[in-house]
Amino acid sequence: MDKKINLVLFYCDRMQGFFGIGTHMFELVNYLKHSSDINITIVFTETDKYSECTTMMQDGVEMIYIPCPENGLFLANEDTKINRSLAQRVIQLSYPYLRNKENMVCWFNSLGELQLLHQIRDYYPCKVIYVHHGWLWKDYRNVADEVFSSEWQNGNVSFSREAFRITLDQLELVDGSDKTITVTNHAKNFFSRDLDVPSDKLTTIYNGIKMPDLTNIDRESIRKELGIGRQEKIILYSGRVAPNKGIIPLVEAFKKLLVKHPDARLVMAGTGTLNEVLKAAMPYWSKVTLTDYLTREWVMKWYAIADIGILPSYMEQCSFTAIEMRSWKVPLIVSGVDGLDEMFDDHVDCLKVPVKYNEKGNRYLDPEDICSAMDLLLSNDHLRLQLTAAGYNRARETFCLEQMGNAYMEVLSEIIQQ
């Protein structure tokens, strides 16, 4: 490469760290920063760490911190005067630090950065990549893709104005980018087949992580530290504790499981609607552990001692939690939905719980199916070992940091040379 690429990531640390985007940034930046062909700058768009614009170098990465406005507002996708002004403010404050960078590629991750993307080319002759991490319309309508696609193609806005509006916004991110990266083929196909996005504007790059070093892990010591009894079986859910993650049917299934496996414990590592879980867990509160927010170090400790990992989501793309559990050799149960269906093969590297549909066409999970899968894994040592080995090997081959990082290097080189 003749000249270095200046990769500029716009990042709101007050929001994105909770939704997998933070892990994606952490892993990818740590890989790309070692390339001699790339300089990386992270623009923190609203920080409460500093009262004025601050820049520093940290481990080879330039950090630019834009302070929060005094009114506490932060970037949002809506096309309003306030949001346009906030985006302009971020660009203008970071401009003195970015204006002399050549071969600039601006990297956007979330819908909140839409107004930034709209204005960025007014200031810089840059290229733009957008990484699409998930479908936000699924927060509003819990239906099959084909149902939403049909209503979209027919222009039936009354089906869900919110779902249509947010999909239009995501399409604007795609339209404003030189390349959109999807984290699954499921998303790429939905863009091209159902939303009429040209396929040459899209590329799929699976998420990946640096494989952990599993040697010298004292699991017995970790169990004691976490107060876990010697006979207890840990069933681990990690991620946002939210209804669209299937947490309520999981709790209902766990209560059924206790009849046959009274030594089981359900651990939910994450923030969210914890009160709803407590209500659903009644009266087995002593068997359900809710952690609320955890540092990465503490999450890894739960991975180290988990007997089973479970992701019973109604919507998911290329889940970092799934990849991390695989890499920690945790046998997994997942719902057969969206990206998870693409990432896993039933009875090969996981057990899949089928997603079903009620009379209104809404997705649901049957607690009996979840309970049966948990019972099977707890009862069958051979199957547990088989799924663990296959899952670990697939993580190492397909969902590793090197695969992801090299693929991003190719995309960056490609769009700079266009």
Short mmCIF file of C-alpha atoms in Angstrom, two decimals:
data_model
loop_
_atom_site.label_atom_id
_atom_site.label_comp_id
_atom_site.label_asym_id
_atom_site.label_seq_id
_atom_site.Cartn_x
_atom_site.Cartn_y
_atom_site.Cartn_z
CA MET A 1 0.00 0.00 0.00
CA ASP A 2 1.49 3.36 -1.08
CA LYS A 3 0.12 5.44 1.79
CA LYS A 4 -1.20 4.55 5.19
CA ILE A 5 -4.94 4.40 5.71
CA ASN A 6 -6.23 6.73 8.40
CA LEU A 7 -9.10 4.80 9.96
CA VAL A 8 -11.34 7.07 12.06
CA LEU A 9 -13.90 5.39 14.31
CA PHE A 10 -16.73 7.47 15.75
CA TYR A 11 -17.83 5.92 19.00
CA CYS A 12 -20.30 6.81 21.75
CA ASP A 13 -18.95 5.04 24.84
CA ARG A 14 -22.08 5.91 26.83
CA MET A 15 -24.22 3.66 24.64
CA GLN A 16 -22.44 1.19 22.43
CA GLY A 17 -20.49 -0.79 25.00
CA PHE A 18 -23.67 -2.54 26.10
CA PHE A 19 -24.73 -4.02 22.75
CA GLY A 20 -21.82 -6.05 21.39
CA ILE A 21 -20.53 -3.04 19.44
CA GLY A 22 -18.07 -2.36 22.24
CA THR A 23 -16.62 -5.88 21.99
CA HIS A 24 -16.43 -5.57 18.21
CA MET A 25 -14.50 -2.30 18.47
CA PHE A 26 -12.21 -3.63 21.22
CA GLU A 27 -11.26 -6.78 19.30
CA LEU A 28 -10.90 -5.18 15.87
CA VAL A 29 -8.92 -2.13 16.98
CA ASN A 30 -6.53 -4.35 18.95
CA TYR A 31 -5.87 -6.31 15.76
CA LEU A 32 -5.68 -3.50 13.20
CA LYS A 33 -3.40 -1.28 15.33
CA HIS A 34 -0.53 -3.70 14.70
CA SER A 35 -0.71 -3.17 10.93
CA SER A 36 1.96 -0.90 9.44
CA ASP A 37 -0.59 0.16 6.80
CA ILE A 38 -3.14 1.68 9.19
CA ASN A 39 -3.29 4.55 11.65
CA ILE A 40 -6.31 4.41 13.97
CA THR A 41 -8.15 7.31 15.57
CA ILE A 42 -11.15 6.88 17.87
CA VAL A 43 -13.43 9.89 18.28
CA PHE A 44 -15.47 9.50 21.45
CA THR A 45 -18.48 11.56 20.47
CA GLU A 46 -19.88 12.29 23.94
CA THR A 47 -17.70 11.69 26.96
CA ASP A 48 -18.08 12.76 30.56
CA LYS A 49 -14.38 12.15 31.30
CA TYR A 50 -13.25 15.60 30.20
CA SER A 51 -14.79 19.07 30.22
CA GLU A 52 -13.02 20.14 27.02
CA CYS A 53 -11.85 18.48 23.84
CA THR A 54 -8.91 16.24 24.75
CA THR A 55 -6.56 14.13 22.66
CA MET A 56 -3.99 11.51 23.64
CA MET A 57 -2.16 8.47 22.34
CA GLN A 58 -2.93 5.17 24.00
CA ASP A 59 -1.09 2.02 22.95
CA GLY A 60 -0.60 3.29 19.42
CA VAL A 61 -4.17 4.54 18.94
CA GLU A 62 -5.08 8.24 18.84
CA MET A 63 -7.98 9.07 21.15
CA ILE A 64 -10.07 12.23 20.71
CA TYR A 65 -12.58 12.90 23.48
CA ILE A 66 -15.48 15.26 22.72
CA PRO A 67 -17.15 16.42 25.96
CA CYS A 68 -20.89 16.05 26.46
CA PRO A 69 -22.90 19.23 25.88
CA GLU A 70 -23.97 20.96 29.07
CA ASN A 71 -27.59 20.04 28.36
CA GLY A 72 -26.66 16.33 28.42
CA LEU A 73 -27.96 15.57 24.93
CA PHE A 74 -26.18 13.02 22.80
CA LEU A 75 -26.33 11.91 19.17
CA ALA A 76 -29.50 10.30 17.88
CA ASN A 77 -30.68 9.22 14.45
CA GLU A 78 -33.75 11.45 14.08
CA ASP A 79 -33.40 14.14 11.42
CA THR A 80 -33.99 17.15 13.67
CA LYS A 81 -32.26 20.49 14.00
CA ILE A 82 -30.88 19.47 17.40
CA ASN A 83 -29.40 16.21 16.15
CA ARG A 84 -27.92 17.86 13.06
CA SER A 85 -26.37 20.51 15.31
CA LEU A 86 -24.95 17.89 17.68
CA ALA A 87 -23.37 16.03 14.76
CA GLN A 88 -21.91 19.25 13.40
CA ARG A 89 -20.52 20.04 16.86
CA VAL A 90 -18.71 16.67 17.02
CA ILE A 91 -17.21 17.16 13.55
CA GLN A 92 -16.14 20.74 14.21
CA LEU A 93 -14.51 19.96 17.55
CA SER A 94 -12.58 17.02 16.09
CA TYR A 95 -11.75 18.84 12.84
CA PRO A 96 -8.42 20.37 14.00
CA TYR A 97 -7.15 16.86 14.77
CA LEU A 98 -8.45 15.17 11.60
CA ARG A 99 -8.18 17.78 8.83
CA ASN A 100 -4.67 16.82 7.65
CA LYS A 101 -5.23 13.08 7.51
CA GLU A 102 -5.00 11.55 4.05
CA ASN A 103 -6.57 8.32 2.87
CA MET A 104 -9.24 8.71 5.53
CA VAL A 105 -11.86 6.01 6.08
CA CYS A 106 -14.61 6.90 8.55
CA TRP A 107 -16.08 3.92 10.38
CA PHE A 108 -19.63 4.02 11.75
CA ASN A 109 -21.27 1.33 13.86
CA SER A 110 -24.65 2.48 15.04
CA LEU A 111 -27.83 4.26 14.06
CA GLY A 112 -27.09 7.10 16.48
CA GLU A 113 -24.31 8.21 14.14
CA LEU A 114 -26.62 8.73 11.14
CA GLN A 115 -26.44 12.53 11.24
CA LEU A 116 -22.65 12.34 11.52
CA LEU A 117 -22.52 10.17 8.42
CA HIS A 118 -24.77 12.63 6.55
CA GLN A 119 -22.37 15.52 7.19
CA ILE A 120 -18.92 13.95 7.26
CA ARG A 121 -18.17 14.33 3.55
CA ASP A 122 -18.87 18.06 3.78
CA TYR A 123 -15.65 18.30 5.80
CA TYR A 124 -13.41 15.51 4.49
CA PRO A 125 -12.74 13.77 1.16
CA CYS A 126 -13.14 10.46 2.95
CA LYS A 127 -14.47 6.97 2.37
CA VAL A 128 -17.14 5.56 4.68
CA ILE A 129 -17.82 2.07 6.01
CA TYR A 130 -20.89 1.13 8.02
CA VAL A 131 -20.92 -2.05 10.07
CA HIS A 132 -24.46 -3.38 10.44
CA HIS A 133 -24.74 -5.26 13.73
CA GLY A 134 -28.46 -6.04 13.89
CA TRP A 135 -32.02 -5.38 12.72
CA LEU A 136 -33.69 -2.77 14.90
CA TRP A 137 -37.13 -3.37 13.41
CA LYS A 138 -37.19 -6.61 15.39
CA ASP A 139 -37.47 -4.54 18.58
CA TYR A 140 -40.92 -3.50 17.38
CA ARG A 141 -42.33 -6.56 15.57
CA ASN A 142 -41.51 -10.09 16.68
CA VAL A 143 -42.41 -11.77 13.37
CA ALA A 144 -40.71 -13.84 10.70
CA ASP A 145 -38.52 -12.00 8.19
CA GLU A 146 -40.88 -12.96 5.37
CA VAL A 147 -43.80 -11.28 7.12
CA PHE A 148 -41.96 -8.01 7.59
CA SER A 149 -40.59 -8.18 4.05
CA SER A 150 -44.08 -8.65 2.59
CA GLU A 151 -45.49 -5.68 4.52
CA TRP A 152 -42.46 -3.60 3.52
CA GLN A 153 -42.79 -4.45 -0.16
CA ASN A 154 -46.49 -3.57 -0.02
CA GLY A 155 -45.74 -0.26 1.71
CA ASN A 156 -48.06 -1.11 4.61
CA VAL A 157 -46.76 1.50 7.05
CA SER A 158 -49.61 0.80 9.46
CA PHE A 159 -48.06 -2.62 10.13
CA SER A 160 -45.55 -0.75 12.32
CA ARG A 161 -44.60 2.85 11.77
CA GLU A 162 -41.70 2.56 14.21
CA ALA A 163 -40.28 -0.54 12.51
CA PHE A 164 -40.56 1.07 9.07
CA ARG A 165 -39.01 4.34 10.24
CA ILE A 166 -36.01 2.70 11.84
CA THR A 167 -35.44 0.47 8.81
CA LEU A 168 -35.46 3.54 6.56
CA ASP A 169 -32.81 5.06 8.84
CA GLN A 170 -30.65 1.95 8.61
CA LEU A 171 -31.01 2.06 4.83
CA GLU A 172 -29.77 5.66 4.92
CA LEU A 173 -26.62 4.42 6.68
CA VAL A 174 -26.14 1.91 3.88
CA ASP A 175 -26.84 4.49 1.18
CA GLY A 176 -24.32 6.91 2.68
CA SER A 177 -21.52 4.36 2.95
CA ASP A 178 -19.04 3.17 0.34
CA LYS A 179 -19.26 -0.32 1.79
CA THR A 180 -21.63 -1.87 4.29
CA ILE A 181 -20.33 -4.80 6.29
CA THR A 182 -22.86 -7.26 7.65
CA VAL A 183 -21.85 -9.74 10.32
CA THR A 184 -23.94 -12.58 8.82
CA ASN A 185 -25.04 -13.70 5.38
CA HIS A 186 -28.57 -13.64 6.82
CA ALA A 187 -28.37 -9.83 7.09
CA LYS A 188 -26.64 -9.42 3.73
CA ASN A 189 -29.33 -11.46 1.99
CA PHE A 190 -32.11 -9.52 3.72
CA PHE A 191 -30.60 -6.24 2.56
CA SER A 192 -30.27 -7.35 -1.06
CA ARG A 193 -33.30 -9.61 -1.43
CA ASP A 194 -35.89 -7.79 0.66
CA LEU A 195 -34.67 -4.17 0.81
CA ASP A 196 -33.24 -3.91 -2.74
CA VAL A 197 -29.71 -2.90 -1.74
CA PRO A 198 -27.18 -3.64 -4.54
CA SER A 199 -25.24 -6.74 -3.54
CA ASP A 200 -21.90 -5.25 -4.57
CA LYS A 201 -22.29 -2.66 -1.82
CA LEU A 202 -22.44 -5.41 0.81
CA THR A 203 -19.92 -7.83 2.24
CA THR A 204 -20.18 -10.27 5.11
CA ILE A 205 -17.45 -10.53 7.74
CA TYR A 206 -18.15 -12.72 10.74
CA ASN A 207 -17.28 -11.39 14.16
CA GLY A 208 -14.21 -12.88 15.77
CA ILE A 209 -12.25 -12.76 19.01
CA LYS A 210 -8.77 -13.51 20.18
CA MET A 211 -8.90 -17.08 21.43
CA PRO A 212 -8.40 -17.22 25.20
CA ASP A 213 -5.55 -19.06 26.86
CA LEU A 214 -7.30 -21.88 28.72
CA THR A 215 -4.20 -23.29 30.39
CA ASN A 216 -3.66 -22.89 34.12
CA ILE A 217 -7.28 -22.03 34.88
CA ASP A 218 -8.15 -23.11 38.41
CA ARG A 219 -11.86 -23.78 38.08
CA GLU A 220 -12.22 -25.07 41.61
CA SER A 221 -10.73 -21.87 42.98
CA ILE A 222 -13.08 -19.77 40.81
CA ARG A 223 -16.09 -21.75 42.00
CA LYS A 224 -15.13 -21.08 45.61
CA GLU A 225 -14.59 -17.40 44.85
CA LEU A 226 -18.09 -17.18 43.35
CA GLY A 227 -19.70 -19.18 46.14
CA ILE A 228 -20.71 -22.10 43.92
CA GLY A 229 -21.20 -25.46 45.60
CA ARG A 230 -19.20 -28.48 44.51
CA GLN A 231 -22.25 -30.30 43.10
CA GLU A 232 -23.96 -27.33 41.48
CA LYS A 233 -24.41 -27.29 37.69
CA ILE A 234 -24.13 -23.80 36.22
CA ILE A 235 -26.43 -22.89 33.34
CA LEU A 236 -25.14 -19.55 32.06
CA TYR A 237 -26.92 -16.83 30.13
CA SER A 238 -24.73 -13.82 29.27
CA GLY A 239 -25.94 -10.64 27.62
CA ARG A 240 -28.72 -8.10 27.85
CA VAL A 241 -31.47 -9.31 30.16
CA ALA A 242 -34.33 -8.29 27.89
CA PRO A 243 -37.61 -9.89 26.70
CA ASN A 244 -36.41 -10.23 23.08
CA LYS A 245 -33.54 -12.37 24.37
CA GLY A 246 -35.97 -15.08 25.49
CA ILE A 247 -35.26 -14.70 29.18
CA ILE A 248 -38.79 -15.40 30.45
CA PRO A 249 -39.26 -18.77 28.70
CA LEU A 250 -35.72 -19.61 29.87
CA VAL A 251 -36.66 -18.99 33.50
CA GLU A 252 -39.88 -20.98 33.09
CA ALA A 253 -37.90 -23.84 31.56
CA PHE A 254 -35.34 -23.72 34.36
CA LYS A 255 -38.07 -24.08 36.99
CA LYS A 256 -39.23 -27.24 35.23
CA LEU A 257 -35.64 -28.49 35.04
CA LEU A 258 -35.20 -28.29 38.82
CA VAL A 259 -37.59 -31.21 39.29
CA LYS A 260 -35.03 -33.52 37.70
CA HIS A 261 -31.86 -31.52 38.40
CA PRO A 262 -32.23 -29.86 41.80
CA ASP A 263 -28.49 -29.07 41.85
CA ALA A 264 -28.76 -26.74 38.83
CA ARG A 265 -28.27 -22.98 39.08
CA LEU A 266 -29.28 -20.43 36.44
CA VAL A 267 -26.86 -17.48 36.19
CA MET A 268 -27.82 -14.39 34.19
CA ALA A 269 -24.77 -12.21 33.65
CA GLY A 270 -25.93 -8.85 32.35
CA THR A 271 -28.01 -5.75 32.83
CA GLY A 272 -31.65 -5.23 31.94
CA THR A 273 -35.12 -6.08 33.19
CA LEU A 274 -33.99 -7.95 36.29
CA ASN A 275 -37.29 -7.37 38.09
CA GLU A 276 -39.13 -9.32 35.40
CA VAL A 277 -36.77 -12.25 35.91
CA LEU A 278 -37.32 -12.18 39.67
CA LYS A 279 -41.09 -12.26 39.18
CA ALA A 280 -40.84 -15.18 36.76
CA ALA A 281 -38.42 -17.09 39.06
CA MET A 282 -40.79 -17.16 42.05
CA PRO A 283 -40.42 -19.09 44.34
CA TYR A 284 -36.99 -20.41 43.23
CA TRP A 285 -35.09 -17.18 43.85
CA SER A 286 -32.25 -18.97 45.62
CA LYS A 287 -31.55 -20.94 42.43
CA VAL A 288 -31.30 -17.92 40.12
CA THR A 289 -28.30 -15.58 40.22
CA LEU A 290 -28.60 -12.11 38.66
CA THR A 291 -25.31 -10.24 38.39
CA ASP A 292 -26.33 -6.91 36.82
CA TYR A 293 -23.34 -5.16 35.15
CA LEU A 294 -20.09 -7.13 35.17
CA THR A 295 -16.57 -6.28 34.07
CA ARG A 296 -15.07 -8.46 31.36
CA GLU A 297 -12.86 -10.15 33.97
CA TRP A 298 -15.88 -11.35 35.97
CA VAL A 299 -17.74 -12.54 32.87
CA MET A 300 -14.73 -14.68 31.96
CA LYS A 301 -14.85 -16.29 35.40
CA TRP A 302 -18.42 -17.39 34.77
CA TYR A 303 -17.41 -18.75 31.37
CA ALA A 304 -14.66 -20.74 33.05
CA ILE A 305 -17.05 -22.66 35.33
CA ALA A 306 -20.23 -22.87 33.23
CA ASP A 307 -21.53 -26.37 32.54
CA ILE A 308 -23.96 -25.16 29.86
CA GLY A 309 -24.34 -21.88 28.00
CA ILE A 310 -27.71 -20.83 26.63
CA LEU A 311 -28.86 -18.13 24.18
CA PRO A 312 -32.62 -18.39 23.67
CA SER A 313 -32.99 -15.17 21.66
CA TYR A 314 -35.83 -14.17 19.36
CA MET A 315 -33.37 -12.06 17.36
CA GLU A 316 -29.60 -12.34 17.01
CA GLN A 317 -26.90 -11.79 14.43
CA CYS A 318 -23.26 -12.85 14.97
CA SER A 319 -23.36 -13.06 18.75
CA PHE A 320 -20.10 -12.32 20.53
CA THR A 321 -21.45 -14.13 23.58
CA ALA A 322 -21.87 -17.29 21.51
CA ILE A 323 -18.36 -16.96 20.12
CA GLU A 324 -16.86 -16.32 23.56
CA MET A 325 -18.62 -19.29 25.14
CA ARG A 326 -17.44 -21.53 22.32
CA SER A 327 -13.88 -20.34 22.78
CA TRP A 328 -14.14 -21.12 26.52
CA LYS A 329 -15.32 -24.64 25.68
CA VAL A 330 -18.84 -24.19 27.01
CA PRO A 331 -21.44 -26.47 25.32
CA LEU A 332 -24.27 -24.36 23.96
CA ILE A 333 -28.03 -24.33 23.53
CA VAL A 334 -29.26 -21.68 21.08
CA SER A 335 -32.52 -20.73 19.43
CA GLY A 336 -32.77 -21.52 15.72
CA VAL A 337 -33.15 -17.90 14.68
CA ASP A 338 -31.51 -15.41 12.31
CA GLY A 339 -27.71 -15.36 12.65
CA LEU A 340 -27.63 -18.10 15.29
CA ASP A 341 -29.16 -20.47 12.75
CA GLU A 342 -26.26 -19.62 10.44
CA MET A 343 -23.56 -19.91 13.09
CA PHE A 344 -24.57 -23.31 14.48
CA ASP A 345 -25.57 -26.80 13.37
CA ASP A 346 -27.95 -28.74 15.58
CA HIS A 347 -26.43 -31.75 17.38
CA VAL A 348 -23.05 -30.90 15.79
CA ASP A 349 -21.81 -27.88 17.72
CA CYS A 350 -24.94 -27.02 19.72
CA LEU A 351 -28.47 -28.01 20.56
CA LYS A 352 -31.03 -25.85 18.79
CA VAL A 353 -34.37 -24.88 20.27
CA PRO A 354 -36.96 -24.30 17.53
CA VAL A 355 -38.60 -20.89 17.19
CA LYS A 356 -42.36 -21.27 16.90
CA TYR A 357 -45.18 -18.95 15.84
CA ASN A 358 -48.53 -18.28 17.47
CA GLU A 359 -51.85 -17.57 15.77
CA LYS A 360 -50.88 -13.90 15.34
CA GLY A 361 -47.60 -14.79 13.63
CA ASN A 362 -45.42 -13.76 16.57
CA ARG A 363 -42.33 -15.74 17.47
CA TYR A 364 -42.17 -17.63 20.74
CA LEU A 365 -40.11 -20.31 22.45
CA ASP A 366 -41.67 -23.25 24.22
CA PRO A 367 -40.24 -23.68 27.74
CA GLU A 368 -40.66 -27.45 27.33
CA ASP A 369 -38.24 -27.40 24.38
CA ILE A 370 -35.68 -25.41 26.36
CA CYS A 371 -36.07 -27.66 29.39
CA SER A 372 -35.61 -30.80 27.26
CA ALA A 373 -32.41 -29.42 25.73
CA MET A 374 -30.95 -28.48 29.14
CA ASP A 375 -31.90 -31.87 30.57
CA LEU A 376 -30.28 -33.69 27.65
CA LEU A 377 -26.98 -31.84 28.03
CA LEU A 378 -26.84 -32.22 31.80
CA SER A 379 -27.61 -35.94 31.50
CA ASN A 380 -25.36 -36.85 28.59
CA ASP A 381 -21.63 -36.37 29.23
CA HIS A 382 -20.66 -37.73 25.81
CA LEU A 383 -22.89 -35.29 23.94
CA ARG A 384 -21.63 -32.40 26.05
CA LEU A 385 -18.02 -33.24 25.17
CA GLN A 386 -18.89 -33.69 21.50
CA LEU A 387 -20.61 -30.31 21.21
CA THR A 388 -17.83 -28.63 23.18
CA ALA A 389 -15.08 -29.92 20.89
CA ALA A 390 -16.94 -29.10 17.68
CA GLY A 391 -17.90 -25.64 18.93
CA TYR A 392 -14.35 -24.82 19.98
CA ASN A 393 -12.90 -25.94 16.65
CA ARG A 394 -15.42 -23.88 14.70
CA ALA A 395 -14.68 -20.82 16.82
CA ARG A 396 -10.97 -21.23 16.15
CA GLU A 397 -11.45 -21.70 12.40
CA THR A 398 -14.31 -19.34 11.54
CA PHE A 399 -14.88 -16.87 14.39
CA CYS A 400 -11.31 -15.97 15.33
CA LEU A 401 -9.79 -12.50 15.43
CA GLU A 402 -7.33 -13.17 12.62
CA GLN A 403 -10.12 -14.08 10.20
CA MET A 404 -12.10 -10.97 11.06
CA GLY A 405 -9.12 -8.62 11.08
CA ASN A 406 -7.71 -9.79 7.74
CA ALA A 407 -11.12 -9.48 6.10
CA TYR A 408 -11.45 -5.88 7.32
CA MET A 409 -7.96 -5.12 6.02
CA GLU A 410 -9.04 -6.31 2.57
CA VAL A 411 -12.18 -4.14 2.62
CA LEU A 412 -10.26 -1.04 3.71
CA SER A 413 -7.65 -1.55 1.02
CA GLU A 414 -10.35 -2.12 -1.60
CA ILE A 415 -12.36 1.05 -0.91
CA ILE A 416 -9.25 3.25 -0.65
CA GLN A 417 -8.16 2.08 -4.11
CA GLN A 418 -11.57 2.67 -5.70
#
